[in-house]
Structure formats: C-alpha cells, structure tokens
C-alpha cells in the first residue's frame, strides 16, 4: 500500500493490545471507561490477542487502519 501522505510504500502489520482496540471521540481522562454506541470497535479479544491490521509509513511516521473488513 502506498502512503497517501508521501507516496512511499507502507509496511503491513498489526496493532495489538491486551484489551479491545476502540476508536472513541471523547477525551480519555479516566482509568475506567464504559463503551458508547458511537465507538468504533476495531478488534475483538475472542480467541487470542486483540489486534487489527494496519500499515506503517516509516517516512511520515503515520499508521493507517482500514476497518472495512473487521
């Protein structure tokens, strides 16, 4: 995949976590957070390490996530 910022080839890999990976628009100032209906869950923790496919640009220092096939 080509980086949309600089055009360099990106490295395919995975974001991994000990907990589900979620995109949220609110400020994360609390230790415990209840998931909201407008959160975008990028991974599930069922049967292994929660992860989602991602692409890293070494040049721009950006990571892209395609969540169409999650």
CHARMM-style PDB file with segment names, atoms N, HN, CA, C and O in Angstrom:
ATOM      1  N   UNK     1       0.847  -1.167   0.000  1.00  0.00      PROA
ATOM      2  CA  UNK     1       0.000   0.000   0.000  1.00  0.00      PROA
ATOM      3  C   UNK     1       0.896   1.235   0.000  1.00  0.00      PROA
ATOM      4  O   UNK     1       1.889   1.296   0.725  1.00  0.00      PROA
ATOM      5  N   UNK     2       0.537   2.206  -0.814  1.00  0.00      PROA
ATOM      6  HN  UNK     2      -0.270   2.157  -1.404  1.00  0.00      PROA
ATOM      7  CA  UNK     2       1.283   3.466  -0.875  1.00  0.00      PROA
ATOM      8  C   UNK     2       0.740   4.448   0.167  1.00  0.00      PROA
ATOM      9  O   UNK     2      -0.470   4.533   0.377  1.00  0.00      PROA
ATOM     10  N   UNK     3       1.621   5.168   0.799  1.00  0.00      PROA
ATOM     11  HN  UNK     3       2.604   5.099   0.628  1.00  0.00      PROA
ATOM     12  CA  UNK     3       1.238   6.170   1.796  1.00  0.00      PROA
ATOM     13  C   UNK     3       0.510   7.319   1.098  1.00  0.00      PROA
ATOM     14  O   UNK     3       1.027   7.874   0.128  1.00  0.00      PROA
ATOM     15  N   UNK     4      -0.680   7.683   1.576  1.00  0.00      PROA
ATOM     16  HN  UNK     4      -1.099   7.232   2.364  1.00  0.00      PROA
ATOM     17  CA  UNK     4      -1.404   8.794   0.955  1.00  0.00      PROA
ATOM     18  C   UNK     4      -0.780  10.163   1.253  1.00  0.00      PROA
ATOM     19  O   UNK     4      -1.165  11.161   0.642  1.00  0.00      PROA
ATOM     20  N   UNK     5       0.170  10.219   2.178  1.00  0.00      PROA
ATOM     21  HN  UNK     5       0.482   9.409   2.675  1.00  0.00      PROA
ATOM     22  CA  UNK     5       0.803  11.484   2.541  1.00  0.00      PROA
ATOM     23  C   UNK     5       2.066  11.756   1.721  1.00  0.00      PROA
ATOM     24  O   UNK     5       2.286  12.879   1.268  1.00  0.00      PROA
ATOM     25  N   UNK     6       2.904  10.709   1.530  1.00  0.00      PROA
ATOM     26  HN  UNK     6       2.725   9.797   1.898  1.00  0.00      PROA
ATOM     27  CA  UNK     6       4.181  10.930   0.840  1.00  0.00      PROA
ATOM     28  C   UNK     6       4.393  10.035  -0.381  1.00  0.00      PROA
ATOM     29  O   UNK     6       5.305  10.282  -1.169  1.00  0.00      PROA
ATOM     30  N   UNK     7       3.563   8.994  -0.552  1.00  0.00      PROA
ATOM     31  HN  UNK     7       2.822   8.793   0.088  1.00  0.00      PROA
ATOM     32  CA  UNK     7       3.678   8.108  -1.706  1.00  0.00      PROA
ATOM     33  C   UNK     7       4.639   6.947  -1.532  1.00  0.00      PROA
ATOM     34  O   UNK     7       4.760   6.110  -2.427  1.00  0.00      PROA
ATOM     35  N   UNK     8       5.330   6.877  -0.393  1.00  0.00      PROA
ATOM     36  HN  UNK     8       5.232   7.557   0.333  1.00  0.00      PROA
ATOM     37  CA  UNK     8       6.247   5.755  -0.146  1.00  0.00      PROA
ATOM     38  C   UNK     8       5.456   4.480   0.149  1.00  0.00      PROA
ATOM     39  O   UNK     8       4.296   4.536   0.555  1.00  0.00      PROA
ATOM     40  N   UNK     9       6.103   3.329  -0.063  1.00  0.00      PROA
ATOM     41  HN  UNK     9       7.046   3.283  -0.393  1.00  0.00      PROA
ATOM     42  CA  UNK     9       5.470   2.041   0.242  1.00  0.00      PROA
ATOM     43  C   UNK     9       5.349   1.884   1.764  1.00  0.00      PROA
ATOM     44  O   UNK     9       6.285   2.184   2.505  1.00  0.00      PROA
ATOM     45  N   UNK    10       4.191   1.412   2.210  1.00  0.00      PROA
ATOM     46  HN  UNK    10       3.431   1.168   1.608  1.00  0.00      PROA
ATOM     47  CA  UNK    10       3.945   1.226   3.641  1.00  0.00      PROA
ATOM     48  C   UNK    10       4.191  -0.228   4.033  1.00  0.00      PROA
ATOM     49  O   UNK    10       4.111  -1.128   3.196  1.00  0.00      PROA
ATOM     50  N   UNK    11       4.489  -0.450   5.308  1.00  0.00      PROA
ATOM     51  HN  UNK    11       4.553   0.281   5.988  1.00  0.00      PROA
ATOM     52  CA  UNK    11       4.751  -1.780   5.851  1.00  0.00      PROA
ATOM     53  C   UNK    11       3.471  -2.305   6.478  1.00  0.00      PROA
ATOM     54  O   UNK    11       2.888  -1.648   7.341  1.00  0.00      PROA
ATOM     55  N   UNK    12       3.022  -3.499   6.046  1.00  0.00      PROA
ATOM     56  HN  UNK    12       3.495  -4.032   5.345  1.00  0.00      PROA
ATOM     57  CA  UNK    12       1.812  -4.120   6.599  1.00  0.00      PROA
ATOM     58  C   UNK    12       2.154  -4.791   7.925  1.00  0.00      PROA
ATOM     59  O   UNK    12       3.183  -5.456   8.049  1.00  0.00      PROA
ATOM     60  N   UNK    13       1.279  -4.607   8.914  1.00  0.00      PROA
ATOM     61  HN  UNK    13       0.444  -4.067   8.813  1.00  0.00      PROA
ATOM     62  CA  UNK    13       1.480  -5.227  10.211  1.00  0.00      PROA
ATOM     63  C   UNK    13       0.189  -5.217  11.007  1.00  0.00      PROA
ATOM     64  O   UNK    13      -0.899  -5.166  10.433  1.00  0.00      PROA
ATOM     65  N   UNK    14       0.303  -5.266  12.319  1.00  0.00      PROA
ATOM     66  HN  UNK    14       1.187  -5.307  12.785  1.00  0.00      PROA
ATOM     67  CA  UNK    14      -0.870  -5.343  13.190  1.00  0.00      PROA
ATOM     68  C   UNK    14      -0.683  -4.451  14.408  1.00  0.00      PROA
ATOM     69  O   UNK    14       0.416  -4.357  14.955  1.00  0.00      PROA
ATOM     70  N   UNK    15      -1.757  -3.797  14.831  1.00  0.00      PROA
ATOM     71  HN  UNK    15      -2.650  -3.873  14.387  1.00  0.00      PROA
ATOM     72  CA  UNK    15      -1.796  -3.145  16.127  1.00  0.00      PROA
ATOM     73  C   UNK    15      -2.317  -4.187  17.103  1.00  0.00      PROA
ATOM     74  O   UNK    15      -3.338  -4.821  16.838  1.00  0.00      PROA
ATOM     75  N   UNK    16      -1.645  -4.372  18.214  1.00  0.00      PROA
ATOM     76  HN  UNK    16      -0.815  -3.857  18.430  1.00  0.00      PROA
ATOM     77  CA  UNK    16      -2.046  -5.369  19.196  1.00  0.00      PROA
ATOM     78  C   UNK    16      -2.190  -4.726  20.564  1.00  0.00      PROA
ATOM     79  O   UNK    16      -1.539  -3.727  20.872  1.00  0.00      PROA
ATOM     80  N   UNK    17      -3.047  -5.311  21.371  1.00  0.00      PROA
ATOM     81  HN  UNK    17      -3.575  -6.122  21.121  1.00  0.00      PROA
ATOM     82  CA  UNK    17      -3.303  -4.766  22.698  1.00  0.00      PROA
ATOM     83  C   UNK    17      -3.732  -5.895  23.630  1.00  0.00      PROA
ATOM     84  O   UNK    17      -4.150  -6.959  23.173  1.00  0.00      PROA
ATOM     85  N   UNK    18      -3.631  -5.664  24.921  1.00  0.00      PROA
ATOM     86  HN  UNK    18      -3.292  -4.799  25.292  1.00  0.00      PROA
ATOM     87  CA  UNK    18      -4.136  -6.635  25.888  1.00  0.00      PROA
ATOM     88  C   UNK    18      -5.640  -6.470  26.084  1.00  0.00      PROA
ATOM     89  O   UNK    18      -6.281  -7.296  26.735  1.00  0.00      PROA
ATOM     90  N   UNK    19      -6.206  -5.388  25.512  1.00  0.00      PROA
ATOM     91  HN  UNK    19      -5.685  -4.717  24.983  1.00  0.00      PROA
ATOM     92  CA  UNK    19      -7.644  -5.119  25.583  1.00  0.00      PROA
ATOM     93  C   UNK    19      -8.140  -4.796  24.180  1.00  0.00      PROA
ATOM     94  O   UNK    19      -7.338  -4.577  23.272  1.00  0.00      PROA
ATOM     95  N   UNK    20      -9.458  -4.766  23.998  1.00  0.00      PROA
ATOM     96  HN  UNK    20     -10.110  -4.944  24.736  1.00  0.00      PROA
ATOM     97  CA  UNK    20     -10.032  -4.423  22.696  1.00  0.00      PROA
ATOM     98  C   UNK    20      -9.510  -3.067  22.224  1.00  0.00      PROA
ATOM     99  O   UNK    20      -9.267  -2.169  23.030  1.00  0.00      PROA
ATOM    100  N   UNK    21      -9.342  -2.932  20.911  1.00  0.00      PROA
ATOM    101  HN  UNK    21      -9.539  -3.662  20.256  1.00  0.00      PROA
ATOM    102  CA  UNK    21      -8.895  -1.681  20.318  1.00  0.00      PROA
ATOM    103  C   UNK    21     -10.133  -0.939  19.826  1.00  0.00      PROA
ATOM    104  O   UNK    21     -10.868  -1.440  18.975  1.00  0.00      PROA
ATOM    105  N   UNK    22     -10.360   0.251  20.362  1.00  0.00      PROA
ATOM    106  HN  UNK    22      -9.764   0.659  21.053  1.00  0.00      PROA
ATOM    107  CA  UNK    22     -11.564   1.020  20.070  1.00  0.00      PROA
ATOM    108  C   UNK    22     -11.187   2.450  19.721  1.00  0.00      PROA
ATOM    109  O   UNK    22     -10.302   3.036  20.346  1.00  0.00      PROA
ATOM    110  N   UNK    23     -11.866   3.020  18.708  1.00  0.00      PROA
ATOM    111  HN  UNK    23     -12.585   2.545  18.200  1.00  0.00      PROA
ATOM    112  CA  UNK    23     -11.718   4.434  18.380  1.00  0.00      PROA
ATOM    113  C   UNK    23     -12.862   5.179  19.047  1.00  0.00      PROA
ATOM    114  O   UNK    23     -14.030   4.863  18.822  1.00  0.00      PROA
ATOM    115  N   UNK    24     -12.533   6.161  19.860  1.00  0.00      PROA
ATOM    116  HN  UNK    24     -11.584   6.419  20.043  1.00  0.00      PROA
ATOM    117  CA  UNK    24     -13.537   6.955  20.577  1.00  0.00      PROA
ATOM    118  C   UNK    24     -13.228   8.435  20.369  1.00  0.00      PROA
ATOM    119  O   UNK    24     -12.067   8.822  20.239  1.00  0.00      PROA
ATOM    120  N   UNK    25     -14.266   9.251  20.339  1.00  0.00      PROA
ATOM    121  HN  UNK    25     -15.210   8.937  20.445  1.00  0.00      PROA
ATOM    122  CA  UNK    25     -14.063  10.679  20.106  1.00  0.00      PROA
ATOM    123  C   UNK    25     -13.982  11.501  21.383  1.00  0.00      PROA
ATOM    124  O   UNK    25     -13.649  12.685  21.331  1.00  0.00      PROA
ATOM    125  N   UNK    26     -14.283  10.895  22.532  1.00  0.00      PROA
ATOM    126  HN  UNK    26     -14.554   9.933  22.574  1.00  0.00      PROA
ATOM    127  CA  UNK    26     -14.221  11.657  23.780  1.00  0.00      PROA
ATOM    128  C   UNK    26     -12.812  11.635  24.368  1.00  0.00      PROA
ATOM    129  O   UNK    26     -11.965  10.847  23.949  1.00  0.00      PROA
ATOM    130  N   UNK    27     -12.580  12.491  25.323  1.00  0.00      PROA
ATOM    131  HN  UNK    27     -13.268  13.131  25.664  1.00  0.00      PROA
ATOM    132  CA  UNK    27     -11.288  12.638  25.984  1.00  0.00      PROA
ATOM    133  C   UNK    27     -11.079  11.493  26.980  1.00  0.00      PROA
ATOM    134  O   UNK    27     -11.955  11.199  27.793  1.00  0.00      PROA
ATOM    135  N   UNK    28      -9.925  10.861  26.908  1.00  0.00      PROA
ATOM    136  HN  UNK    28      -9.213  11.099  26.248  1.00  0.00      PROA
ATOM    137  CA  UNK    28      -9.633   9.726  27.795  1.00  0.00      PROA
ATOM    138  C   UNK    28      -8.921  10.179  29.056  1.00  0.00      PROA
ATOM    139  O   UNK    28      -7.707  10.019  29.175  1.00  0.00      PROA
ATOM    140  N   UNK    29      -9.657  10.736  29.985  1.00  0.00      PROA
ATOM    141  HN  UNK    29     -10.643  10.866  29.888  1.00  0.00      PROA
ATOM    142  CA  UNK    29      -9.051  11.219  31.221  1.00  0.00      PROA
ATOM    143  C   UNK    29      -9.312  10.274  32.391  1.00  0.00      PROA
ATOM    144  O   UNK    29      -8.780  10.477  33.482  1.00  0.00      PROA
ATOM    145  N   UNK    30     -10.126   9.248  32.171  1.00  0.00      PROA
ATOM    146  HN  UNK    30     -10.559   9.084  31.284  1.00  0.00      PROA
ATOM    147  CA  UNK    30     -10.474   8.330  33.252  1.00  0.00      PROA
ATOM    148  C   UNK    30      -9.787   6.984  33.048  1.00  0.00      PROA
ATOM    149  O   UNK    30      -9.477   6.597  31.921  1.00  0.00      PROA
ATOM    150  N   UNK    31      -9.556   6.278  34.148  1.00  0.00      PROA
ATOM    151  HN  UNK    31      -9.809   6.592  35.063  1.00  0.00      PROA
ATOM    152  CA  UNK    31      -8.941   4.957  34.076  1.00  0.00      PROA
ATOM    153  C   UNK    31      -9.943   3.936  33.551  1.00  0.00      PROA
ATOM    154  O   UNK    31      -9.570   3.053  32.779  1.00  0.00      PROA
ATOM    155  N   UNK    32     -11.191   4.040  33.951  1.00  0.00      PROA
ATOM    156  HN  UNK    32     -11.493   4.758  34.579  1.00  0.00      PROA
ATOM    157  CA  UNK    32     -12.231   3.104  33.518  1.00  0.00      PROA
ATOM    158  C   UNK    32     -13.203   3.855  32.621  1.00  0.00      PROA
ATOM    159  O   UNK    32     -13.623   4.965  32.945  1.00  0.00      PROA
ATOM    160  N   UNK    33     -13.558   3.253  31.500  1.00  0.00      PROA
ATOM    161  HN  UNK    33     -13.216   2.351  31.237  1.00  0.00      PROA
ATOM    162  CA  UNK    33     -14.454   3.887  30.550  1.00  0.00      PROA
ATOM    163  C   UNK    33     -15.479   2.871  30.056  1.00  0.00      PROA
ATOM    164  O   UNK    33     -15.118   1.751  29.693  1.00  0.00      PROA
ATOM    165  N   UNK    34     -16.735   3.250  30.040  1.00  0.00      PROA
ATOM    166  HN  UNK    34     -17.028   4.159  30.334  1.00  0.00      PROA
ATOM    167  CA  UNK    34     -17.798   2.400  29.505  1.00  0.00      PROA
ATOM    168  C   UNK    34     -17.930   2.709  28.022  1.00  0.00      PROA
ATOM    169  O   UNK    34     -17.994   3.873  27.628  1.00  0.00      PROA
ATOM    170  N   UNK    35     -17.970   1.649  27.190  1.00  0.00      PROA
ATOM    171  HN  UNK    35     -17.917   0.703  27.510  1.00  0.00      PROA
ATOM    172  CA  UNK    35     -18.090   1.848  25.748  1.00  0.00      PROA
ATOM    173  C   UNK    35     -19.413   2.512  25.414  1.00  0.00      PROA
ATOM    174  O   UNK    35     -20.443   2.245  26.032  1.00  0.00      PROA
ATOM    175  N   UNK    36     -19.355   3.385  24.417  1.00  0.00      PROA
ATOM    176  HN  UNK    36     -18.518   3.601  23.914  1.00  0.00      PROA
ATOM    177  CA  UNK    36     -20.536   4.113  23.972  1.00  0.00      PROA
ATOM    178  C   UNK    36     -20.991   3.598  22.609  1.00  0.00      PROA
ATOM    179  O   UNK    36     -20.228   2.933  21.908  1.00  0.00      PROA
ATOM    180  N   UNK    37     -22.229   3.903  22.237  1.00  0.00      PROA
ATOM    181  HN  UNK    37     -22.848   4.443  22.807  1.00  0.00      PROA
ATOM    182  CA  UNK    37     -22.798   3.390  20.991  1.00  0.00      PROA
ATOM    183  C   UNK    37     -22.085   3.924  19.750  1.00  0.00      PROA
ATOM    184  O   UNK    37     -22.091   3.263  18.712  1.00  0.00      PROA
ATOM    185  N   UNK    38     -21.472   5.105  19.836  1.00  0.00      PROA
ATOM    186  HN  UNK    38     -21.468   5.642  20.680  1.00  0.00      PROA
ATOM    187  CA  UNK    38     -20.790   5.646  18.657  1.00  0.00      PROA
ATOM    188  C   UNK    38     -19.302   5.297  18.605  1.00  0.00      PROA
ATOM    189  O   UNK    38     -18.594   5.786  17.724  1.00  0.00      PROA
ATOM    190  N   UNK    39     -18.811   4.462  19.529  1.00  0.00      PROA
ATOM    191  HN  UNK    39     -19.386   4.065  20.244  1.00  0.00      PROA
ATOM    192  CA  UNK    39     -17.434   3.981  19.482  1.00  0.00      PROA
ATOM    193  C   UNK    39     -17.269   3.039  18.291  1.00  0.00      PROA
ATOM    194  O   UNK    39     -18.203   2.330  17.917  1.00  0.00      PROA
ATOM    195  N   UNK    40     -16.094   3.039  17.710  1.00  0.00      PROA
ATOM    196  HN  UNK    40     -15.335   3.615  18.014  1.00  0.00      PROA
ATOM    197  CA  UNK    40     -15.783   2.147  16.604  1.00  0.00      PROA
ATOM    198  C   UNK    40     -14.847   1.070  17.120  1.00  0.00      PROA
ATOM    199  O   UNK    40     -13.677   1.345  17.388  1.00  0.00      PROA
ATOM    200  N   UNK    41     -15.337  -0.137  17.260  1.00  0.00      PROA
ATOM    201  HN  UNK    41     -16.287  -0.361  17.042  1.00  0.00      PROA
ATOM    202  CA  UNK    41     -14.520  -1.237  17.763  1.00  0.00      PROA
ATOM    203  C   UNK    41     -13.716  -1.815  16.607  1.00  0.00      PROA
ATOM    204  O   UNK    41     -14.283  -2.320  15.639  1.00  0.00      PROA
ATOM    205  N   UNK    42     -12.396  -1.738  16.713  1.00  0.00      PROA
ATOM    206  HN  UNK    42     -11.935  -1.328  17.499  1.00  0.00      PROA
ATOM    207  CA  UNK    42     -11.510  -2.185  15.652  1.00  0.00      PROA
ATOM    208  C   UNK    42     -11.072  -3.632  15.821  1.00  0.00      PROA
ATOM    209  O   UNK    42     -10.571  -4.236  14.873  1.00  0.00      PROA
ATOM    210  N   UNK    43     -11.252  -4.198  17.010  1.00  0.00      PROA
ATOM    211  HN  UNK    43     -11.659  -3.708  17.780  1.00  0.00      PROA
ATOM    212  CA  UNK    43     -10.841  -5.585  17.242  1.00  0.00      PROA
ATOM    213  C   UNK    43     -11.741  -6.213  18.293  1.00  0.00      PROA
ATOM    214  O   UNK    43     -12.471  -5.534  19.014  1.00  0.00      PROA
ATOM    215  N   UNK    44     -11.661  -7.499  18.350  1.00  0.00      PROA
ATOM    216  HN  UNK    44     -11.068  -8.051  17.764  1.00  0.00      PROA
ATOM    217  CA  UNK    44     -12.331  -8.269  19.397  1.00  0.00      PROA
ATOM    218  C   UNK    44     -11.267  -9.122  20.072  1.00  0.00      PROA
ATOM    219  O   UNK    44     -10.277  -9.494  19.440  1.00  0.00      PROA
ATOM    220  N   UNK    45     -11.455  -9.427  21.316  1.00  0.00      PROA
ATOM    221  HN  UNK    45     -12.258  -9.125  21.830  1.00  0.00      PROA
ATOM    222  CA  UNK    45     -10.484 -10.221  22.058  1.00  0.00      PROA
ATOM    223  C   UNK    45     -10.812 -11.698  22.094  1.00  0.00      PROA
ATOM    224  O   UNK    45     -10.207 -12.437  22.871  1.00  0.00      PROA
ATOM    225  N   UNK    46     -11.739 -12.150  21.288  1.00  0.00      PROA
ATOM    226  HN  UNK    46     -12.230 -11.550  20.656  1.00  0.00      PROA
ATOM    227  CA  UNK    46     -12.157 -13.556  21.346  1.00  0.00      PROA
ATOM    228  C   UNK    46     -11.115 -14.472  20.709  1.00  0.00      PROA
ATOM    229  O   UNK    46     -10.767 -14.318  19.538  1.00  0.00      PROA
ATOM    230  N   UNK    47     -10.631 -15.416  21.488  1.00  0.00      PROA
ATOM    231  HN  UNK    47     -10.914 -15.541  22.439  1.00  0.00      PROA
ATOM    232  CA  UNK    47      -9.729 -16.439  20.969  1.00  0.00      PROA
ATOM    233  C   UNK    47      -8.310 -16.002  20.686  1.00  0.00      PROA
ATOM    234  O   UNK    47      -7.650 -16.633  19.860  1.00  0.00      PROA
ATOM    235  N   UNK    48      -7.811 -14.985  21.306  1.00  0.00      PROA
ATOM    236  HN  UNK    48      -8.348 -14.472  21.977  1.00  0.00      PROA
ATOM    237  CA  UNK    48      -6.426 -14.575  21.092  1.00  0.00      PROA
ATOM    238  C   UNK    48      -6.195 -13.129  21.469  1.00  0.00      PROA
ATOM    239  O   UNK    48      -7.014 -12.505  22.143  1.00  0.00      PROA
ATOM    240  N   UNK    49      -5.080 -12.614  21.028  1.00  0.00      PROA
ATOM    241  HN  UNK    49      -4.415 -13.121  20.481  1.00  0.00      PROA
ATOM    242  CA  UNK    49      -4.704 -11.237  21.326  1.00  0.00      PROA
ATOM    243  C   UNK    49      -5.543 -10.292  20.459  1.00  0.00      PROA
ATOM    244  O   UNK    49      -5.591 -10.470  19.242  1.00  0.00      PROA
ATOM    245  N   UNK    50      -6.204  -9.292  21.055  1.00  0.00      PROA
ATOM    246  HN  UNK    50      -6.164  -9.147  22.044  1.00  0.00      PROA
ATOM    247  CA  UNK    50      -6.935  -8.315  20.247  1.00  0.00      PROA
ATOM    248  C   UNK    50      -5.971  -7.603  19.295  1.00  0.00      PROA
ATOM    249  O   UNK    50      -4.929  -7.101  19.716  1.00  0.00      PROA
ATOM    250  N   UNK    51      -6.330  -7.565  18.012  1.00  0.00      PROA
ATOM    251  HN  UNK    51      -7.176  -7.973  17.671  1.00  0.00      PROA
ATOM    252  CA  UNK    51      -5.465  -6.940  17.020  1.00  0.00      PROA
ATOM    253  C   UNK    51      -6.286  -6.442  15.840  1.00  0.00      PROA
ATOM    254  O   UNK    51      -7.431  -6.851  15.646  1.00  0.00      PROA
ATOM    255  N   UNK    52      -5.691  -5.563  15.063  1.00  0.00      PROA
ATOM    256  HN  UNK    52      -4.761  -5.232  15.220  1.00  0.00      PROA
ATOM    257  CA  UNK    52      -6.276  -5.129  13.801  1.00  0.00      PROA
ATOM    258  C   UNK    52      -5.134  -4.860  12.826  1.00  0.00      PROA
ATOM    259  O   UNK    52      -4.054  -4.417  13.217  1.00  0.00      PROA
ATOM    260  N   UNK    53      -5.393  -5.136  11.556  1.00  0.00      PROA
ATOM    261  HN  UNK    53      -6.270  -5.496  11.238  1.00  0.00      PROA
ATOM    262  CA  UNK    53      -4.394  -4.927  10.521  1.00  0.00      PROA
ATOM    263  C   UNK    53      -4.145  -3.429  10.357  1.00  0.00      PROA
ATOM    264  O   UNK    53      -5.074  -2.626  10.436  1.00  0.00      PROA
ATOM    265  N   UNK    54      -2.894  -3.062  10.130  1.00  0.00      PROA
ATOM    266  HN  UNK    54      -2.139  -3.715  10.066  1.00  0.00      PROA
ATOM    267  CA  UNK    54      -2.524  -1.664   9.972  1.00  0.00      PROA
ATOM    268  C   UNK    54      -1.333  -1.557   9.032  1.00  0.00      PROA
ATOM    269  O   UNK    54      -0.647  -2.543   8.763  1.00  0.00      PROA
ATOM    270  N   UNK    55      -1.098  -0.357   8.541  1.00  0.00      PROA
ATOM    271  HN  UNK    55      -1.655   0.445   8.759  1.00  0.00      PROA
ATOM    272  CA  UNK    55       0.024  -0.082   7.656  1.00  0.00      PROA
ATOM    273  C   UNK    55       0.811   1.092   8.226  1.00  0.00      PROA
ATOM    274  O   UNK    55       0.242   2.107   8.630  1.00  0.00      PROA
ATOM    275  N   UNK    56       2.145   0.930   8.250  1.00  0.00      PROA
ATOM    276  HN  UNK    56       2.608   0.106   7.923  1.00  0.00      PROA
ATOM    277  CA  UNK    56       3.023   1.945   8.842  1.00  0.00      PROA
ATOM    278  C   UNK    56       3.894   2.584   7.767  1.00  0.00      PROA
ATOM    279  O   UNK    56       4.475   1.888   6.934  1.00  0.00      PROA
ATOM    280  N   UNK    57       3.979   3.907   7.790  1.00  0.00      PROA
ATOM    281  HN  UNK    57       3.507   4.472   8.466  1.00  0.00      PROA
ATOM    282  CA  UNK    57       4.890   4.633   6.901  1.00  0.00      PROA
ATOM    283  C   UNK    57       6.108   5.055   7.730  1.00  0.00      PROA
ATOM    284  O   UNK    57       5.993   5.874   8.641  1.00  0.00      PROA
ATOM    285  N   UNK    58       7.249   4.500   7.412  1.00  0.00      PROA
ATOM    286  HN  UNK    58       7.343   3.834   6.671  1.00  0.00      PROA
ATOM    287  CA  UNK    58       8.483   4.846   8.132  1.00  0.00      PROA
ATOM    288  C   UNK    58       8.924   6.272   7.839  1.00  0.00      PROA
ATOM    289  O   UNK    58       9.587   6.901   8.664  1.00  0.00      PROA
ATOM    290  N   UNK    59       8.558   6.784   6.667  1.00  0.00      PROA
ATOM    291  HN  UNK    59       8.019   6.273   5.997  1.00  0.00      PROA
ATOM    292  CA  UNK    59       8.944   8.132   6.267  1.00  0.00      PROA
ATOM    293  C   UNK    59       8.123   9.191   7.008  1.00  0.00      PROA
ATOM    294  O   UNK    59       8.687  10.134   7.565  1.00  0.00      PROA
ATOM    295  N   UNK    60       6.793   9.040   7.018  1.00  0.00      PROA
ATOM    296  HN  UNK    60       6.335   8.274   6.566  1.00  0.00      PROA
ATOM    297  CA  UNK    60       5.893  10.041   7.625  1.00  0.00      PROA
ATOM    298  C   UNK    60       5.621   9.791   9.108  1.00  0.00      PROA
ATOM    299  O   UNK    60       5.114  10.667   9.808  1.00  0.00      PROA
ATOM    300  N   UNK    61       5.960   8.595   9.579  1.00  0.00      PROA
ATOM    301  HN  UNK    61       6.371   7.883   9.010  1.00  0.00      PROA
ATOM    302  CA  UNK    61       5.663   8.210  10.967  1.00  0.00      PROA
ATOM    303  C   UNK    61       4.156   8.186  11.216  1.00  0.00      PROA
ATOM    304  O   UNK    61       3.680   8.636  12.259  1.00  0.00      PROA
ATOM    305  N   UNK    62       3.403   7.648  10.230  1.00  0.00      PROA
ATOM    306  HN  UNK    62       3.789   7.283   9.383  1.00  0.00      PROA
ATOM    307  CA  UNK    62       1.948   7.539  10.341  1.00  0.00      PROA
ATOM    308  C   UNK    62       1.553   6.078  10.266  1.00  0.00      PROA
ATOM    309  O   UNK    62       2.243   5.268   9.647  1.00  0.00      PROA
ATOM    310  N   UNK    63       0.420   5.743  10.909  1.00  0.00      PROA
ATOM    311  HN  UNK    63      -0.141   6.401  11.412  1.00  0.00      PROA
ATOM    312  CA  UNK    63      -0.152   4.406  10.851  1.00  0.00      PROA
ATOM    313  C   UNK    63      -1.572   4.537  10.329  1.00  0.00      PROA
ATOM    314  O   UNK    63      -2.345   5.358  10.824  1.00  0.00      PROA
ATOM    315  N   UNK    64      -1.922   3.726   9.323  1.00  0.00      PROA
ATOM    316  HN  UNK    64      -1.294   3.060   8.921  1.00  0.00      PROA
ATOM    317  CA  UNK    64      -3.265   3.717   8.753  1.00  0.00      PROA
ATOM    318  C   UNK    64      -3.951   2.408   9.082  1.00  0.00      PROA
ATOM    319  O   UNK    64      -3.329   1.345   9.064  1.00  0.00      PROA
ATOM    320  N   UNK    65      -5.250   2.492   9.386  1.00  0.00      PROA
ATOM    321  HN  UNK    65      -5.755   3.355   9.401  1.00  0.00      PROA
ATOM    322  CA  UNK    65      -6.062   1.316   9.684  1.00  0.00      PROA
ATOM    323  C   UNK    65      -7.234   1.301   8.720  1.00  0.00      PROA
ATOM    324  O   UNK    65      -7.972   2.281   8.623  1.00  0.00      PROA
ATOM    325  N   UNK    66      -7.411   0.190   8.003  1.00  0.00      PROA
ATOM    326  HN  UNK    66      -6.812  -0.606   8.082  1.00  0.00      PROA
ATOM    327  CA  UNK    66      -8.567   0.011   7.134  1.00  0.00      PROA
ATOM    328  C   UNK    66      -9.544  -0.871   7.893  1.00  0.00      PROA
ATOM    329  O   UNK    66      -9.311  -2.070   8.048  1.00  0.00      PROA
ATOM    330  N   UNK    67     -10.627  -0.289   8.364  1.00  0.00      PROA
ATOM    331  HN  UNK    67     -10.817   0.684   8.239  1.00  0.00      PROA
ATOM    332  CA  UNK    67     -11.569  -1.046   9.194  1.00  0.00      PROA
ATOM    333  C   UNK    67     -12.771  -1.548   8.416  1.00  0.00      PROA
ATOM    334  O   UNK    67     -13.777  -1.923   9.018  1.00  0.00      PROA
ATOM    335  N   UNK    68     -12.690  -1.565   7.086  1.00  0.00      PROA
ATOM    336  HN  UNK    68     -11.872  -1.261   6.597  1.00  0.00      PROA
ATOM    337  CA  UNK    68     -13.797  -2.047   6.259  1.00  0.00      PROA
ATOM    338  C   UNK    68     -14.047  -3.546   6.457  1.00  0.00      PROA
ATOM    339  O   UNK    68     -15.192  -3.989   6.383  1.00  0.00      PROA
ATOM    340  N   UNK    69     -13.010  -4.319   6.705  1.00  0.00      PROA
ATOM    341  HN  UNK    69     -12.079  -3.958   6.765  1.00  0.00      PROA
ATOM    342  CA  UNK    69     -13.135  -5.777   6.822  1.00  0.00      PROA
ATOM    343  C   UNK    69     -12.830  -6.271   8.233  1.00  0.00      PROA
ATOM    344  O   UNK    69     -12.133  -7.273   8.397  1.00  0.00      PROA
ATOM    345  N   UNK    70     -13.331  -5.598   9.229  1.00  0.00      PROA
ATOM    346  HN  UNK    70     -13.897  -4.784   9.095  1.00  0.00      PROA
ATOM    347  CA  UNK    70     -13.003  -6.010  10.595  1.00  0.00      PROA
ATOM    348  C   UNK    70     -13.896  -7.114  11.069  1.00  0.00      PROA
ATOM    349  OT1 UNK    70     -13.755  -7.580  12.200  1.00  0.00      PROA
TER     350      UNK     70
END
